[in-house]
Amino acid sequence: MKLALPPAFIYEWRRSRSTRSTIWLLALIVASAISTGVNELANGTEEGFLSGAVGHVSAAGPVAAILGAMAIGTEFRWNTIRQLFITFPRRYVILTAKIGVIAGLVAAASLLGSVVGTAFGVVSGDAVGSIPDWLGLSLRGMLVLIGWAVIAFGLAGLGKSTIVGVAVPIAVAFLVEVALLQVAPDGLLTAVLPFVNASEALSVQVPAGEAFEHLAVFWAWVLLSLGACMFVLGRRDA
Amino acid sequence: MRVDVIGLGKSYGKKRAVDDVSFSLHPGRLTGFLGPNGSGKSTTMRLMLGLDAGEGRTEWDGQQFKDLPTPPRAVGAHLDAKAFNPKRNVREHLWMQAAACGVGRARVDEVIETVGLGSVATQAPGGFSLGMAQRFGLATALLAEPEVLMLDEPANGLDPQSIQWLREFLRAYAHSGRTVFVSSHLLAEMQLMADHLIVIGKGTVLADDSVSNFLARQGTSDVLVRVPDPTALMTALTPAGLQASFEGSDGLVVMGASTEQVGLIAHQGGQPVRELVSRTPSLEKAFMDLTREAEEYAGKEMAS
């Protein structure tokens, strides 16, 4: 039986595939795993098997953000948003398809990154750790990367700009949250910061249950960004 | 497909861009959409397609646009000349669009040939001229052979041969039973192309009529005659109940007369006729007369 995908998903799949930067950015996610692995080979690691599952995520997060932001930002940049909404007048259908395709691509690249990273990790560190723990870390790594992409998509949609979608999450993750952590390291504020929680969700030392709670906090921000984008793009004049 | 535009309205702040605009588009007819700059043409088109939020509604064979089963098969629209990713080549762009309307590669190649872009099908359109970009946009709109074709200024940037091609293509498309709705500033072109006209000014519909009726209502035909002594001819025309005015040193413009009438009176007066021509009103003149008061951005007249 042939699987019939909705036209919006086929459209978005063809759009992504015909953009060379998509291929390069996905390759960069996998390259992040290779780079981290080579670094571990050079310097050694204590938890090669488990840390290899998520070693690529920190570096690949901004790359996933670029992918997510470009999925909607380029529609504004090239003035194709009107044609898009004429083709798909039920806007949430194409927006959902865009999220779905980007999520699928990032998930596949992340999984490949986990496998590659683990291979390097086992060689450079050890093979200690259970398969369920590895799967849990890989899943959380994948969801964090998808989260980066979706947050960037939402912000790019709200700001009608790829640059907004990429710059804002990077600035929050690497500047704003770092500063806040220094000012109030144990405050309530830091407990709800998105990227601090994403980082905790990927820690090998954090128990799986607690790690998924951190992931849930991160995803609350992801869904907030996506919901705001859907709401605004669904109503705003194109 | 019949299109009914009912009470469309849109404001930008205090400015009323479109105000209670209603008209209908019929299958088998090419309807021209005319109006001065800033009159609300593009806003009306966007409102019709649900791109902008506003008052009123547009029914496509009685349905809302978003409720149509496959919108690209019902409506093909080309609103922005250069709305494409400049790095995605022509065939890839159309192949992507083809997913939305369920057509295959054969149709993509066919439509590329139809608009004359076969030689650049694998090229990225970043370097396309405005005319080529218009053809590219038209190809996108035509891809699913839609029942309604909506084009905003499609002749902009086209050379005379391309304009002639576009005119013949759109007329043939309309007369094959489809609905074609075209906005344009090229009034002479519209006079040759359109069956029906909708004229908009300051956001309201000023005229909704066939081209022939519009011209007949807005303009009057006259006869220009050039003779050595126009004053004598003027005197001879008055008993026949004809009104005339001077034009140039030897010309008279006679209202409500035929060339035969004027020629006969000149002959009876013994005047050799240098020129005798019937002048029908042009769409440009009729449009200017109708929209003079509705012009949003009028330039100053040059002092002579």
Coordinates of C-alpha atoms in Angstrom, one line a residue:
Chain A
M1 CA 0.0 0.0 0.0
K2 CA 1.4 3.4 -1.0
L3 CA 1.4 6.0 1.8
A4 CA -0.4 9.1 0.6
L5 CA 1.0 12.2 2.3
P6 CA -1.1 15.3 2.4
P7 CA -0.2 17.8 -0.4
A8 CA 1.2 20.3 2.0
F9 CA 3.8 17.9 3.3
I10 CA 4.8 16.9 -0.2
Y11 CA 5.0 20.6 -1.1
E12 CA 7.2 21.3 1.9
W13 CA 9.3 18.2 1.3
R14 CA 10.0 19.3 -2.2
R15 CA 10.7 22.9 -1.1
S16 CA 13.3 21.7 1.5
R17 CA 14.9 19.3 -0.9
S18 CA 15.3 21.9 -3.6
T19 CA 17.2 24.2 -1.2
R20 CA 20.9 23.4 -1.1
S21 CA 21.3 25.0 2.3
T22 CA 19.0 22.4 3.8
I23 CA 21.4 19.6 2.8
W24 CA 24.4 21.5 4.1
L25 CA 22.8 22.4 7.4
L26 CA 21.7 18.8 8.0
A27 CA 25.2 17.7 7.2
L28 CA 26.5 20.2 9.7
I29 CA 24.4 18.6 12.4
V30 CA 26.1 15.3 11.7
A31 CA 29.5 17.0 11.4
S32 CA 28.9 18.4 14.9
A33 CA 28.9 14.9 16.2
I34 CA 32.0 14.0 14.2
S35 CA 33.8 17.2 15.5
T36 CA 32.8 16.4 19.1
G37 CA 33.9 12.8 18.7
V38 CA 37.3 13.8 17.2
N39 CA 37.7 16.2 20.2
E40 CA 36.9 13.4 22.6
L41 CA 39.4 11.1 20.8
A42 CA 42.1 13.7 21.3
N43 CA 41.3 14.6 24.9
G44 CA 39.6 11.4 26.2
T45 CA 36.2 11.2 27.9
E46 CA 34.8 9.3 30.9
E47 CA 31.4 8.5 29.6
G48 CA 31.9 7.8 26.0
F49 CA 28.9 5.6 25.3
L50 CA 26.2 7.8 26.9
S51 CA 27.7 11.2 26.2
G52 CA 28.1 10.3 22.6
A53 CA 24.3 10.2 22.2
V54 CA 24.1 13.9 22.9
G55 CA 27.6 15.2 22.3
H56 CA 26.5 17.0 19.1
V57 CA 23.5 18.8 20.4
S58 CA 25.1 21.9 21.9
A59 CA 26.9 22.8 18.7
A60 CA 24.0 21.6 16.5
G61 CA 21.3 23.7 18.3
P62 CA 22.0 26.9 16.4
V63 CA 22.2 24.9 13.2
A64 CA 18.8 23.5 13.8
A65 CA 17.6 27.0 14.6
I66 CA 18.8 28.2 11.2
L67 CA 16.9 25.3 9.5
G68 CA 13.7 26.2 11.4
A69 CA 14.0 29.9 10.9
M70 CA 14.7 29.5 7.2
A71 CA 11.6 27.3 6.6
I72 CA 9.3 30.4 7.2
G73 CA 11.8 33.3 7.1
T74 CA 12.6 32.7 3.4
E75 CA 9.0 33.0 2.5
F76 CA 9.1 36.6 3.8
R77 CA 12.5 37.2 2.4
W78 CA 11.6 36.2 -1.2
N79 CA 8.1 37.6 -0.9
T80 CA 6.5 34.2 -1.5
I81 CA 4.3 34.2 1.6
R82 CA 1.3 35.4 -0.4
Q83 CA 1.7 32.7 -3.0
L84 CA 2.0 30.2 -0.2
F85 CA -1.2 31.3 1.5
I86 CA -3.0 31.4 -1.9
T87 CA -1.9 27.8 -2.5
F88 CA -2.8 26.8 1.0
P89 CA -5.6 29.2 2.2
R90 CA -6.0 27.2 5.4
R91 CA -2.7 28.6 6.7
Y92 CA -2.3 26.2 9.7
V93 CA -2.1 23.3 7.2
I94 CA 1.1 24.5 5.5
L95 CA 2.5 25.8 8.8
T96 CA 2.0 22.4 10.3
A97 CA 3.6 20.8 7.3
K98 CA 6.6 23.0 7.5
I99 CA 7.1 22.2 11.2
G100 CA 6.5 18.5 10.4
V101 CA 9.1 18.3 7.6
I102 CA 11.7 20.3 9.5
A103 CA 11.2 18.2 12.6
G104 CA 11.5 15.0 10.6
L105 CA 14.8 16.2 9.0
V106 CA 16.3 17.4 12.2
A107 CA 15.2 14.2 14.0
A108 CA 16.9 12.0 11.3
A109 CA 20.1 14.1 11.4
S110 CA 20.1 14.1 15.2
L111 CA 19.7 10.3 15.3
L112 CA 22.6 9.9 12.9
G113 CA 24.6 12.3 15.0
S114 CA 23.9 10.2 18.1
V115 CA 25.1 7.0 16.4
V116 CA 28.2 8.7 15.0
G117 CA 28.9 10.4 18.4
T118 CA 28.5 7.2 20.3
A119 CA 30.8 5.4 17.9
F120 CA 33.5 8.0 18.6
G121 CA 32.6 8.0 22.3
V122 CA 33.0 4.2 22.7
V123 CA 36.4 4.4 21.0
S124 CA 37.7 7.3 23.1
G125 CA 35.9 6.6 26.4
D126 CA 34.1 3.5 27.6
A127 CA 31.1 1.5 26.7
V128 CA 29.5 1.7 30.2
G129 CA 25.7 2.4 30.2
S130 CA 22.5 0.8 29.4
I131 CA 20.7 0.8 26.0
P132 CA 17.5 2.3 27.6
D133 CA 19.6 5.2 29.0
W134 CA 21.3 5.7 25.6
L135 CA 17.9 5.7 23.9
G136 CA 16.5 8.1 26.5
L137 CA 19.4 10.5 25.9
S138 CA 19.2 10.2 22.2
L139 CA 15.5 10.9 22.3
R140 CA 16.0 14.0 24.5
G141 CA 18.9 15.1 22.3
M142 CA 16.6 14.8 19.3
L143 CA 13.7 16.7 21.0
V144 CA 16.1 19.5 22.1
L145 CA 17.3 19.9 18.5
I146 CA 13.8 19.9 17.2
G147 CA 12.9 22.4 19.9
W148 CA 15.6 24.7 18.7
A149 CA 14.3 24.5 15.2
V150 CA 10.7 25.1 16.2
I151 CA 11.5 28.0 18.5
A152 CA 13.4 29.6 15.7
F153 CA 10.5 28.9 13.3
G154 CA 8.1 30.6 15.6
L155 CA 10.3 33.6 16.2
A156 CA 11.0 34.0 12.4
G157 CA 7.3 33.8 11.7
L158 CA 6.5 36.4 14.3
G159 CA 9.4 38.7 13.2
K160 CA 8.9 37.9 9.5
S161 CA 12.7 37.4 9.3
T162 CA 15.1 34.5 9.3
I163 CA 17.6 36.6 11.2
V164 CA 15.2 37.3 14.0
G165 CA 14.5 33.5 14.2
V166 CA 18.2 32.6 14.5
A167 CA 19.6 35.5 16.5
V168 CA 17.0 35.6 19.3
P169 CA 17.3 32.0 20.6
I170 CA 21.1 32.1 20.2
A171 CA 21.3 35.4 22.1
V172 CA 19.0 34.0 24.8
A173 CA 20.9 30.7 25.1
F174 CA 24.4 32.1 25.1
L175 CA 24.1 35.6 26.5
V176 CA 20.9 36.3 28.4
E177 CA 20.7 33.0 30.3
V178 CA 24.4 32.9 31.0
A179 CA 24.1 36.4 32.5
L180 CA 21.0 35.5 34.5
L181 CA 22.7 32.4 35.9
Q182 CA 25.5 34.5 37.2
V183 CA 23.1 37.0 38.8
A184 CA 20.7 34.4 40.3
P185 CA 22.2 30.9 40.0
D186 CA 19.5 29.2 42.1
G187 CA 16.5 31.4 41.6
L188 CA 13.1 30.5 40.3
L189 CA 13.9 32.4 37.2
T190 CA 16.7 30.1 36.3
A191 CA 14.4 27.1 36.9
V192 CA 12.2 28.2 34.0
L193 CA 14.8 29.4 31.6
P194 CA 14.4 27.4 28.3
F195 CA 18.0 26.6 27.4
V196 CA 19.2 26.0 30.9
N197 CA 16.5 23.3 31.1
A198 CA 17.4 22.0 27.7
S199 CA 21.0 21.6 28.9
E200 CA 19.9 19.8 32.1
A201 CA 17.8 17.5 30.0
L202 CA 20.9 16.4 28.2
S203 CA 23.1 15.8 31.2
V204 CA 24.3 12.3 31.6
Q205 CA 24.4 12.7 35.4
V206 CA 20.7 13.8 35.7
P207 CA 18.3 10.9 36.2
A208 CA 16.0 10.2 33.3
G209 CA 12.8 11.2 35.0
E210 CA 14.2 14.5 36.1
A211 CA 15.8 15.1 32.7
F212 CA 12.4 14.7 31.0
E213 CA 11.0 17.2 33.4
H214 CA 13.6 19.7 32.3
L215 CA 12.8 18.8 28.7
A216 CA 9.1 19.5 29.4
V217 CA 10.0 23.0 30.7
F218 CA 12.0 23.6 27.5
W219 CA 9.2 22.4 25.3
A220 CA 6.7 24.6 27.1
W221 CA 8.7 27.5 25.6
V222 CA 8.9 25.8 22.3
L223 CA 5.1 25.4 22.2
L224 CA 4.6 29.0 23.3
S225 CA 6.7 30.2 20.4
L226 CA 5.0 28.0 18.0
G227 CA 1.5 28.8 19.3
A228 CA 2.1 32.5 19.1
C229 CA 3.5 32.1 15.5
M230 CA 0.5 30.0 14.4
F231 CA -2.0 32.5 16.0
V232 CA -0.4 35.6 14.5
L233 CA 0.4 34.1 11.0
G234 CA -3.1 32.7 10.9
R235 CA -4.6 36.1 11.2
R236 CA -2.1 38.7 10.0
D237 CA -2.4 40.2 6.5
A238 CA -0.1 38.5 4.1
Chain B
M1 CA -16.6 29.4 -12.0
R2 CA -18.6 32.4 -11.0
V3 CA -17.1 34.8 -8.5
D4 CA -19.2 37.1 -6.4
V5 CA -17.5 39.8 -4.5
I6 CA -19.8 41.1 -1.8
G7 CA -19.3 44.3 0.2
L8 CA -15.5 44.1 0.5
G9 CA -14.0 46.7 2.8
K10 CA -10.6 47.5 4.4
S11 CA -9.2 50.4 6.3
Y12 CA -5.5 51.2 7.1
G13 CA -5.8 53.4 10.1
K14 CA -8.1 56.3 9.2
K15 CA -7.7 55.7 5.5
R16 CA -10.5 53.7 3.8
A17 CA -8.6 51.7 1.2
V18 CA -11.6 49.6 -0.1
D19 CA -15.2 50.6 0.7
D20 CA -18.2 48.3 0.1
V21 CA -16.8 46.9 -3.2
S22 CA -19.2 44.5 -4.9
F23 CA -19.1 42.9 -8.4
S24 CA -19.3 39.6 -10.1
L25 CA -16.9 37.8 -12.5
H26 CA -18.4 35.4 -15.0
P27 CA -17.0 32.4 -16.8
G28 CA -16.1 32.9 -20.5
R29 CA -15.3 36.5 -19.9
L30 CA -12.1 38.5 -19.5
T31 CA -12.8 41.2 -16.9
G32 CA -10.4 44.1 -16.7
F33 CA -9.8 45.8 -13.3
L34 CA -8.9 49.5 -13.7
G35 CA -8.1 52.2 -11.3
P36 CA -5.5 54.9 -10.6
N37 CA -2.6 54.2 -8.3
G38 CA -3.7 53.7 -4.7
S39 CA -7.3 53.1 -5.8
G40 CA -7.6 49.8 -4.0
K41 CA -7.1 47.3 -6.9
S42 CA -4.4 45.2 -5.2
T43 CA -6.1 45.4 -1.8
T44 CA -9.3 44.2 -3.4
M45 CA -7.5 41.2 -5.0
R46 CA -5.9 40.3 -1.7
L47 CA -9.2 40.5 0.1
M48 CA -10.8 38.3 -2.5
L49 CA -8.1 35.7 -1.8
G50 CA -8.3 35.9 1.9
L51 CA -4.7 37.2 2.1
D52 CA -5.9 40.3 4.0
A53 CA -8.5 40.5 6.7
G54 CA -11.4 42.9 6.0
E55 CA -15.1 43.2 5.7
G56 CA -17.4 41.4 3.2
R57 CA -16.9 38.1 1.5
T58 CA -16.0 36.5 -1.9
E59 CA -17.9 33.5 -3.1
W60 CA -16.4 31.1 -5.6
D61 CA -19.3 29.3 -7.0
G62 CA -21.0 29.9 -3.7
Q63 CA -18.1 28.7 -1.6
Q64 CA -15.5 30.4 0.5
F65 CA -12.0 30.3 -1.0
K66 CA -10.5 28.3 1.9
D67 CA -13.4 25.8 1.7
L68 CA -12.6 24.9 -2.0
P69 CA -11.4 21.2 -2.2
T70 CA -8.2 22.0 -4.1
P71 CA -7.8 25.8 -4.2
P72 CA -5.0 25.9 -6.9
R73 CA -7.3 24.0 -9.3
A74 CA -10.0 26.6 -8.8
V75 CA -7.9 29.8 -8.7
G76 CA -4.6 30.6 -10.1
A77 CA -3.3 34.0 -9.0
H78 CA -0.2 36.0 -9.9
L79 CA 0.0 39.1 -7.7
D80 CA 3.7 39.8 -7.3
A81 CA 6.0 39.8 -10.2
K82 CA 9.2 38.7 -8.5
A83 CA 7.8 36.4 -5.8
F84 CA 10.1 33.4 -6.0
N85 CA 13.3 32.1 -4.4
P86 CA 16.0 33.4 -6.8
K87 CA 18.1 30.2 -6.3
R88 CA 15.4 27.6 -7.0
N89 CA 15.3 26.9 -10.7
V90 CA 12.1 27.2 -12.7
R91 CA 11.3 23.5 -13.0
E92 CA 12.0 22.8 -9.3
H93 CA 9.8 25.8 -8.3
L94 CA 6.9 24.5 -10.5
W95 CA 7.4 20.9 -9.3
M96 CA 7.1 22.2 -5.7
Q97 CA 3.9 24.0 -6.6
A98 CA 2.7 20.9 -8.5
A99 CA 2.4 19.1 -5.1
A100 CA -0.4 21.4 -4.0
C101 CA -2.5 20.8 -7.1
G102 CA -1.7 17.2 -7.8
V103 CA -0.3 17.6 -11.3
G104 CA 2.6 15.7 -12.7
R105 CA 5.9 16.5 -14.3
A106 CA 4.4 16.4 -17.8
R107 CA 2.2 19.3 -16.9
V108 CA 5.1 21.2 -15.4
D109 CA 7.1 20.9 -18.6
E110 CA 4.0 21.8 -20.7
V111 CA 3.3 25.0 -18.8
I112 CA 7.0 26.0 -19.0
E113 CA 6.7 25.7 -22.8
T114 CA 3.4 27.5 -22.8
V115 CA 4.9 30.6 -21.3
G116 CA 8.1 30.4 -23.3
L117 CA 10.6 29.6 -20.6
G118 CA 11.7 26.2 -22.0
S119 CA 15.2 27.4 -22.7
V120 CA 15.7 28.6 -19.0
A121 CA 13.8 25.8 -17.3
T122 CA 16.8 24.6 -15.4
Q123 CA 18.1 28.1 -14.6
A124 CA 17.7 29.9 -11.3
P125 CA 15.4 32.9 -11.8
G126 CA 17.5 35.3 -9.8
G127 CA 18.7 37.1 -13.0
F128 CA 15.4 37.1 -14.8
S129 CA 14.2 40.4 -16.3
L130 CA 10.8 41.7 -15.2
G131 CA 9.2 40.3 -18.3
M132 CA 10.6 36.8 -17.7
A133 CA 9.6 37.0 -14.1
Q134 CA 6.0 37.8 -15.3
R135 CA 6.1 34.7 -17.5
F136 CA 7.3 32.7 -14.5
G137 CA 4.6 34.0 -12.3
L138 CA 2.0 33.3 -15.0
A139 CA 3.3 29.7 -15.3
T140 CA 2.8 29.2 -11.6
A141 CA -0.8 30.6 -11.8
L142 CA -1.6 28.4 -14.8
L143 CA -0.1 25.2 -13.5
A144 CA -3.3 23.5 -12.4
E145 CA -5.3 25.0 -15.4
P146 CA -7.5 26.9 -12.8
E147 CA -11.1 27.8 -13.5
V148 CA -10.3 31.4 -12.4
L149 CA -7.2 33.3 -13.3
M150 CA -6.4 36.4 -11.4
L151 CA -3.5 38.5 -12.5
D152 CA -2.3 41.8 -11.1
E153 CA -0.5 44.0 -13.7
P154 CA 0.7 40.9 -15.7
A155 CA 1.9 43.0 -18.7
N156 CA 4.3 45.1 -16.7
G157 CA 7.8 44.7 -18.1
L158 CA 6.7 42.8 -21.2
D159 CA 7.9 43.8 -24.6
P160 CA 5.3 44.4 -27.4
Q161 CA 5.5 40.9 -28.8
S162 CA 5.0 39.4 -25.3
I163 CA 2.1 41.7 -24.6
Q164 CA 0.5 40.6 -27.8
W165 CA 1.1 37.0 -26.9
L166 CA -0.4 37.6 -23.4
R167 CA -3.4 39.3 -24.8
E168 CA -4.2 36.5 -27.2
F169 CA -3.5 33.8 -24.6
L170 CA -5.7 35.4 -21.9
R171 CA -8.5 36.0 -24.4
A172 CA -8.3 32.4 -25.5
Y173 CA -8.2 31.2 -21.9
A174 CA -11.3 33.2 -21.0
H175 CA -13.2 32.2 -24.2
S176 CA -12.6 28.6 -23.4
G177 CA -15.0 29.0 -20.5
R178 CA -12.7 30.1 -17.7
T179 CA -13.0 33.3 -15.7
V180 CA -10.1 35.8 -16.1
F181 CA -9.7 38.8 -14.0
V182 CA -6.8 41.2 -14.9
S183 CA -5.7 44.5 -13.4
S184 CA -3.6 46.7 -15.6
H185 CA -2.5 50.3 -16.2
L186 CA -2.1 49.7 -19.9
L187 CA -5.5 51.1 -21.0
A188 CA -5.0 50.7 -24.7
E189 CA -4.1 47.1 -24.1
M190 CA -7.1 46.6 -21.9
Q191 CA -9.4 48.0 -24.6
L192 CA -8.1 45.3 -26.9
M193 CA -8.2 42.6 -24.3
A194 CA -11.1 42.9 -22.0
D195 CA -14.8 42.0 -22.5
H196 CA -15.9 43.7 -19.3
L197 CA -14.5 46.4 -17.1
I198 CA -14.6 47.2 -13.4
V199 CA -13.2 50.6 -12.6
I200 CA -12.3 51.5 -9.1
G201 CA -11.4 54.8 -7.6
K202 CA -10.7 55.8 -4.0
G203 CA -11.8 52.3 -2.9
T204 CA -15.2 52.3 -4.5
V205 CA -16.5 50.8 -7.8
L206 CA -17.0 53.6 -10.3
A207 CA -18.1 51.5 -13.2
D208 CA -19.0 47.9 -13.9
D209 CA -19.9 47.4 -17.5
S210 CA -19.0 45.9 -20.8
V211 CA -16.1 47.7 -22.6
S212 CA -18.4 48.9 -25.4
N213 CA -21.1 50.2 -23.0
F214 CA -18.4 51.8 -20.8
L215 CA -17.0 53.6 -23.8
A216 CA -20.4 54.6 -25.1
R217 CA -21.4 56.0 -21.7
Q218 CA -18.2 57.7 -20.9
G219 CA -17.2 59.2 -24.2
T220 CA -18.9 60.7 -27.3
S221 CA -17.7 60.1 -30.8
D222 CA -16.9 63.2 -32.9
V223 CA -15.7 64.0 -36.4
L224 CA -12.6 65.9 -37.2
V225 CA -12.6 67.9 -40.4
R226 CA -9.8 70.1 -41.8
V227 CA -10.7 72.7 -44.5
P228 CA -9.1 75.9 -45.7
D229 CA -11.8 78.1 -44.1
P230 CA -13.1 76.5 -40.9
T231 CA -15.1 79.6 -39.9
A232 CA -17.2 79.3 -43.1
L233 CA -17.8 75.6 -42.5
M234 CA -18.8 76.4 -38.9
T235 CA -21.4 78.8 -40.2
A236 CA -22.6 76.2 -42.7
L237 CA -22.9 73.5 -39.9
T238 CA -25.1 75.6 -37.6
P239 CA -28.3 75.4 -39.8
A240 CA -28.0 71.6 -39.8
G241 CA -28.2 71.7 -36.0
L242 CA -24.6 70.5 -35.6
Q243 CA -22.3 71.8 -32.9
A244 CA -18.6 72.2 -33.6
S245 CA -15.5 73.6 -32.0
F246 CA -12.2 74.8 -33.6
E247 CA -9.1 72.6 -33.4
G248 CA -5.9 74.1 -34.7
S249 CA -5.7 76.6 -37.5
D250 CA -7.8 74.6 -40.0
G251 CA -9.7 72.1 -38.0
L252 CA -13.2 71.7 -36.7
V253 CA -14.5 69.0 -34.3
V254 CA -18.1 68.3 -35.0
M255 CA -20.2 66.6 -32.4
G256 CA -22.9 64.0 -33.1
A257 CA -22.4 63.9 -36.8
S258 CA -21.3 61.3 -39.3
T259 CA -18.4 61.8 -41.7
E260 CA -20.8 61.6 -44.6
Q261 CA -22.8 64.6 -43.2
V262 CA -19.8 66.7 -42.5
G263 CA -18.2 65.9 -45.8
L264 CA -21.4 66.8 -47.7
I265 CA -21.8 70.1 -46.0
A266 CA -18.1 71.0 -46.7
H267 CA -18.6 69.9 -50.3
Q268 CA -21.7 72.1 -50.6
G269 CA -19.7 75.0 -49.3
G270 CA -17.2 74.4 -52.0
Q271 CA -14.3 73.7 -49.6
P272 CA -11.7 71.1 -50.4
V273 CA -11.5 68.6 -47.5
R274 CA -7.9 68.1 -46.2
E275 CA -8.8 65.6 -43.6
L276 CA -12.1 63.9 -42.5
V277 CA -12.0 61.3 -39.7
S278 CA -14.4 59.9 -37.2
R279 CA -12.9 59.7 -33.8
T280 CA -14.3 57.1 -31.4
P281 CA -13.6 57.6 -27.7
S282 CA -10.6 55.7 -26.3
L283 CA -10.6 53.8 -23.1
E284 CA -7.8 56.1 -21.9
K285 CA -10.0 59.2 -22.3
A286 CA -13.0 57.5 -20.8
F287 CA -11.0 56.2 -17.9
M288 CA -9.4 59.7 -17.3
D289 CA -12.8 61.4 -17.4
L290 CA -14.2 58.9 -15.0
T291 CA -11.4 58.8 -12.5
R292 CA -10.2 62.4 -12.5
E293 CA -11.9 63.0 -9.2
A294 CA -10.8 59.7 -7.8
E295 CA -7.1 60.1 -8.5
E296 CA -5.1 59.6 -5.3
Y297 CA -1.7 60.6 -6.4
A298 CA -1.9 63.2 -9.1
G299 CA 1.2 65.0 -10.5
K300 CA 1.3 68.7 -11.4
E301 CA 0.6 69.6 -15.0
M302 CA 3.6 71.0 -16.9
A303 CA 3.3 74.7 -17.6
S304 CA 3.3 75.3 -21.4

